[in-house]
Amino acid sequence: MAMEAWFMEDSDSDPRLPHHRNPKEFVPLDHLAELGVLHWRLNPTDYENDQELRKIRETRGYNYMDLLDICPEKLNNYEDKLKNFYTEHIHADEEIRYCLEGSGYFDVRGKDDRWIRIWIKAGDLIILPAGIYHRFTLDTTNYVKLMRLFMGEPVWTAYNRPQEEHPARKEYVESFTKKVGVALKAH
Ligand code: KMT
Ligand code: NI
C-alpha cells in the first residue's frame, strides 16, 4: 500500500494511536510535496546494494549515513529521546529518514497549522525540508529501525517551537508561500 498520511484529530491521549479524525481525512502525497515533504518507496531488504538508494544519495549529496534502532534495549536514554522527538521542532537542515524495519509517525504542520500524520513503514524514505515544524513518535508496534542520511557532517540540533525568527524557518515559510500562495500562520 502507498504511504498514508492524514489530518489528525485534536487529542491529548496516547500519541502512539493513529488519531484519525472522524470521518477520516487522508492527505494525498502531492499535498505533502507542496509542503516540501518528499517520499520514495524503496526495497529495504537489501539496502546495502540498492541502486535506487545509491542514486538518491548521490544526486542529493547524502554522503553521511547511520542506523538508529528505536527500542529501549538499543537506544540510550530511550525515554528522554522519545520525549524530545515528540516535541515540536525544526532543524536548520533537511531531515532524511529511511525506514528499514518497523513503523512510526512523522507529524508535520500543514496549511493553517494543522497536524498531518505520516505513517512510515519499512521501505519509506522521507525528506522533511529545513524549517518545517514536525515531531516523531513510535506507533503501537513500538519499534522502528531508521537510516539517517545527511549532507556533510551531521547536525541533529532541534530548535523547539516557536522559531519564527530562525533563518531556516523564515526561508521555509517564504518558499512555501511562494509555491502555494497561502501564508503559513505564524505563532
Ligand atoms: C529528529 O529530529 O530526530 C526527529 O524529528 C525524530 C525523528 S528520527 C528518530
Ligand atoms: Ni526532527
Short mmCIF file of C-alpha atoms and ligand atoms in Angstrom, two decimals:
data_model
loop_
_atom_site.label_atom_id
_atom_site.label_comp_id
_atom_site.label_asym_id
_atom_site.label_seq_id
_atom_site.Cartn_x
_atom_site.Cartn_y
_atom_site.Cartn_z
CA MET A 1 0.00 0.00 0.00
CA ALA A 2 1.15 3.55 -0.68
CA MET A 3 2.34 5.60 2.26
CA GLU A 4 -0.63 7.03 4.15
CA ALA A 5 -0.98 10.48 5.64
CA TRP A 6 -3.97 12.09 7.35
CA PHE A 7 -5.13 15.13 9.26
CA MET A 8 -5.06 14.45 12.98
CA GLU A 9 -7.84 14.82 15.49
CA ASP A 10 -7.21 17.10 18.46
CA SER A 11 -6.49 14.81 21.35
CA ASP A 12 -4.09 14.54 24.26
CA SER A 13 -4.34 10.77 24.52
CA ASP A 14 -1.57 8.27 23.70
CA PRO A 15 0.47 9.68 20.75
CA ARG A 16 1.14 6.13 19.51
CA LEU A 17 -2.51 5.72 18.50
CA PRO A 18 -3.41 6.77 14.91
CA HIS A 19 -5.53 9.81 15.89
CA HIS A 20 -7.61 9.88 12.75
CA ARG A 21 -10.37 12.45 12.51
CA ASN A 22 -13.93 11.21 12.30
CA PRO A 23 -14.62 10.79 9.40
CA LYS A 24 -11.05 10.05 8.31
CA GLU A 25 -9.38 12.80 6.24
CA PHE A 26 -6.49 11.45 4.21
CA VAL A 27 -3.84 13.75 2.76
CA PRO A 28 -2.58 12.96 -0.77
CA LEU A 29 1.17 12.65 -1.22
CA ASP A 30 1.20 15.50 -3.76
CA HIS A 31 -0.14 17.74 -1.00
CA LEU A 32 2.82 16.70 1.13
CA ALA A 33 5.10 17.55 -1.80
CA GLU A 34 3.62 21.06 -1.81
CA LEU A 35 4.75 21.38 1.79
CA GLY A 36 8.21 20.29 0.68
CA VAL A 37 7.92 16.76 2.09
CA LEU A 38 9.38 14.24 -0.35
CA HIS A 39 8.96 10.48 -0.35
CA TRP A 40 10.35 7.38 -2.06
CA ARG A 41 9.29 3.77 -1.67
CA LEU A 42 12.37 1.53 -1.84
CA ASN A 43 13.23 -2.08 -1.18
CA PRO A 44 14.58 -2.20 2.39
CA THR A 45 15.71 -5.84 2.38
CA ASP A 46 18.99 -5.24 0.55
CA TYR A 47 19.63 -1.57 1.28
CA GLU A 48 23.41 -2.00 1.11
CA ASN A 49 23.22 -2.83 -2.61
CA ASP A 50 20.18 -0.80 -3.59
CA GLN A 51 20.97 1.19 -6.72
CA GLU A 52 17.93 3.43 -6.32
CA LEU A 53 19.06 4.47 -2.85
CA ARG A 54 22.59 4.97 -4.15
CA LYS A 55 21.24 7.26 -6.87
CA ILE A 56 19.20 9.36 -4.41
CA ARG A 57 22.21 9.68 -2.11
CA GLU A 58 24.46 10.65 -5.00
CA THR A 59 22.03 13.12 -6.55
CA ARG A 60 21.27 14.84 -3.25
CA GLY A 61 24.76 14.64 -1.79
CA TYR A 62 23.90 12.45 1.21
CA ASN A 63 27.37 11.16 1.99
CA TYR A 64 26.69 10.59 5.71
CA MET A 65 24.67 7.58 6.90
CA ASP A 66 23.98 5.84 10.18
CA LEU A 67 21.36 3.50 11.63
CA LEU A 68 19.11 4.10 14.58
CA ASP A 69 17.21 1.34 16.36
CA ILE A 70 14.44 2.85 18.43
CA CYS A 71 13.76 0.40 21.24
CA PRO A 72 14.67 0.52 24.95
CA GLU A 73 17.47 -2.07 24.59
CA LYS A 74 19.35 -0.30 21.81
CA LEU A 75 18.79 3.41 22.35
CA ASN A 76 20.49 5.18 25.25
CA ASN A 77 18.17 7.48 27.20
CA TYR A 78 15.23 5.97 25.35
CA GLU A 79 12.51 7.85 27.28
CA ASP A 80 14.23 11.24 27.04
CA LYS A 81 14.94 10.82 23.35
CA LEU A 82 11.36 9.86 22.56
CA LYS A 83 10.13 12.83 24.50
CA ASN A 84 12.42 15.13 22.51
CA PHE A 85 11.42 13.55 19.20
CA TYR A 86 7.77 14.29 20.01
CA THR A 87 8.41 17.91 20.98
CA GLU A 88 7.52 20.14 18.04
CA HIS A 89 10.72 21.45 16.43
CA ILE A 90 12.59 22.47 13.31
CA HIS A 91 16.12 21.94 12.01
CA ALA A 92 18.44 24.14 10.00
CA ASP A 93 18.82 21.26 7.53
CA GLU A 94 16.67 18.62 5.88
CA GLU A 95 15.66 15.65 8.00
CA ILE A 96 16.14 12.47 5.95
CA ARG A 97 14.93 9.18 7.34
CA TYR A 98 14.66 5.80 5.67
CA CYS A 99 12.57 3.20 7.48
CA LEU A 100 14.21 -0.23 7.25
CA GLU A 101 12.06 -2.12 9.76
CA GLY A 102 9.02 -1.41 11.91
CA SER A 103 6.98 1.76 11.60
CA GLY A 104 6.27 5.14 13.15
CA TYR A 105 4.61 8.50 12.71
CA PHE A 106 6.12 11.73 11.47
CA ASP A 107 3.75 14.62 12.15
CA VAL A 108 4.23 17.80 10.14
CA ARG A 109 2.39 21.11 10.25
CA GLY A 110 0.44 21.88 7.09
CA LYS A 111 -1.63 24.85 5.96
CA ASP A 112 -3.48 26.62 8.77
CA ASP A 113 -1.07 24.95 11.16
CA ARG A 114 -2.96 21.65 11.06
CA TRP A 115 -1.09 18.49 12.08
CA ILE A 116 -0.65 15.96 9.31
CA ARG A 117 0.34 12.46 10.44
CA ILE A 118 2.58 10.50 8.06
CA TRP A 119 2.78 6.76 8.66
CA ILE A 120 6.18 5.45 7.63
CA LYS A 121 6.83 1.74 7.25
CA ALA A 122 9.69 -0.44 6.01
CA GLY A 123 10.72 0.87 2.59
CA ASP A 124 9.62 4.51 3.08
CA LEU A 125 12.30 7.14 2.65
CA ILE A 126 11.09 10.57 3.68
CA ILE A 127 12.67 14.01 3.47
CA LEU A 128 11.38 16.85 5.62
CA PRO A 129 12.55 20.26 4.45
CA ALA A 130 14.61 22.52 6.71
CA GLY A 131 12.36 24.78 8.75
CA ILE A 132 9.18 22.66 8.76
CA TYR A 133 7.64 22.15 12.20
CA HIS A 134 7.49 18.43 12.93
CA ARG A 135 7.69 15.68 15.55
CA PHE A 136 8.05 11.91 15.65
CA THR A 137 6.53 9.06 17.64
CA LEU A 138 6.53 5.29 17.51
CA ASP A 139 3.18 3.67 16.78
CA THR A 140 1.65 0.86 18.81
CA THR A 141 4.12 -1.70 17.44
CA ASN A 142 6.79 0.18 19.43
CA TYR A 143 9.70 -0.44 17.14
CA VAL A 144 11.43 1.21 14.23
CA LYS A 145 14.85 0.89 12.57
CA LEU A 146 15.77 4.06 10.72
CA MET A 147 18.60 5.04 8.44
CA ARG A 148 19.63 8.66 8.92
CA LEU A 149 21.15 10.43 5.95
CA PHE A 150 22.85 13.81 5.82
CA MET A 151 24.83 16.02 3.52
CA GLY A 152 28.27 16.58 5.09
CA GLU A 153 28.97 16.49 8.84
CA PRO A 154 25.66 15.67 10.54
CA VAL A 155 23.95 18.25 12.72
CA TRP A 156 20.92 16.98 14.62
CA THR A 157 20.18 20.13 16.62
CA ALA A 158 16.46 20.59 17.19
CA TYR A 159 15.02 24.08 17.72
CA ASN A 160 11.76 23.82 19.58
CA ARG A 161 8.79 25.93 18.59
CA PRO A 162 8.41 28.90 18.42
CA GLN A 163 11.18 29.65 15.90
CA GLU A 164 9.64 32.28 13.64
CA GLU A 165 12.90 34.26 13.55
CA HIS A 166 15.11 31.29 12.72
CA PRO A 167 16.57 31.73 9.19
CA ALA A 168 15.57 28.18 8.19
CA ARG A 169 12.02 28.84 9.35
CA LYS A 170 11.84 32.16 7.51
CA GLU A 171 13.16 30.57 4.35
CA TYR A 172 10.72 27.70 4.62
CA VAL A 173 7.72 29.98 5.14
CA GLU A 174 8.81 32.13 2.22
CA SER A 175 9.27 29.25 -0.20
CA PHE A 176 6.04 27.60 0.88
CA THR A 177 4.13 30.86 0.47
CA LYS A 178 5.56 31.36 -2.99
CA LYS A 179 4.66 27.85 -4.03
CA VAL A 180 1.04 27.64 -2.97
CA GLY A 181 0.15 31.26 -2.39
CA VAL A 182 -1.05 30.72 1.14
CA ALA A 183 0.85 32.14 4.08
CA LEU A 184 1.66 29.78 6.92
CA LYS A 185 0.25 31.14 10.10
CA ALA A 186 2.99 32.47 12.36
CA HIS A 187 2.94 31.75 16.07
C1 KMT B 1 14.66 14.17 14.89
O1 KMT B 1 14.96 15.34 14.70
O2 KMT B 1 15.49 13.29 15.13
C2 KMT B 1 13.26 13.83 14.78
O3 KMT B 1 12.49 14.64 14.35
C3 KMT B 1 12.87 12.47 15.19
C4 KMT B 1 12.71 11.55 14.08
S1 KMT B 1 14.01 10.39 13.85
C5 KMT B 1 14.03 9.41 15.21
NI NI B 2 13.46 16.45 13.73
#
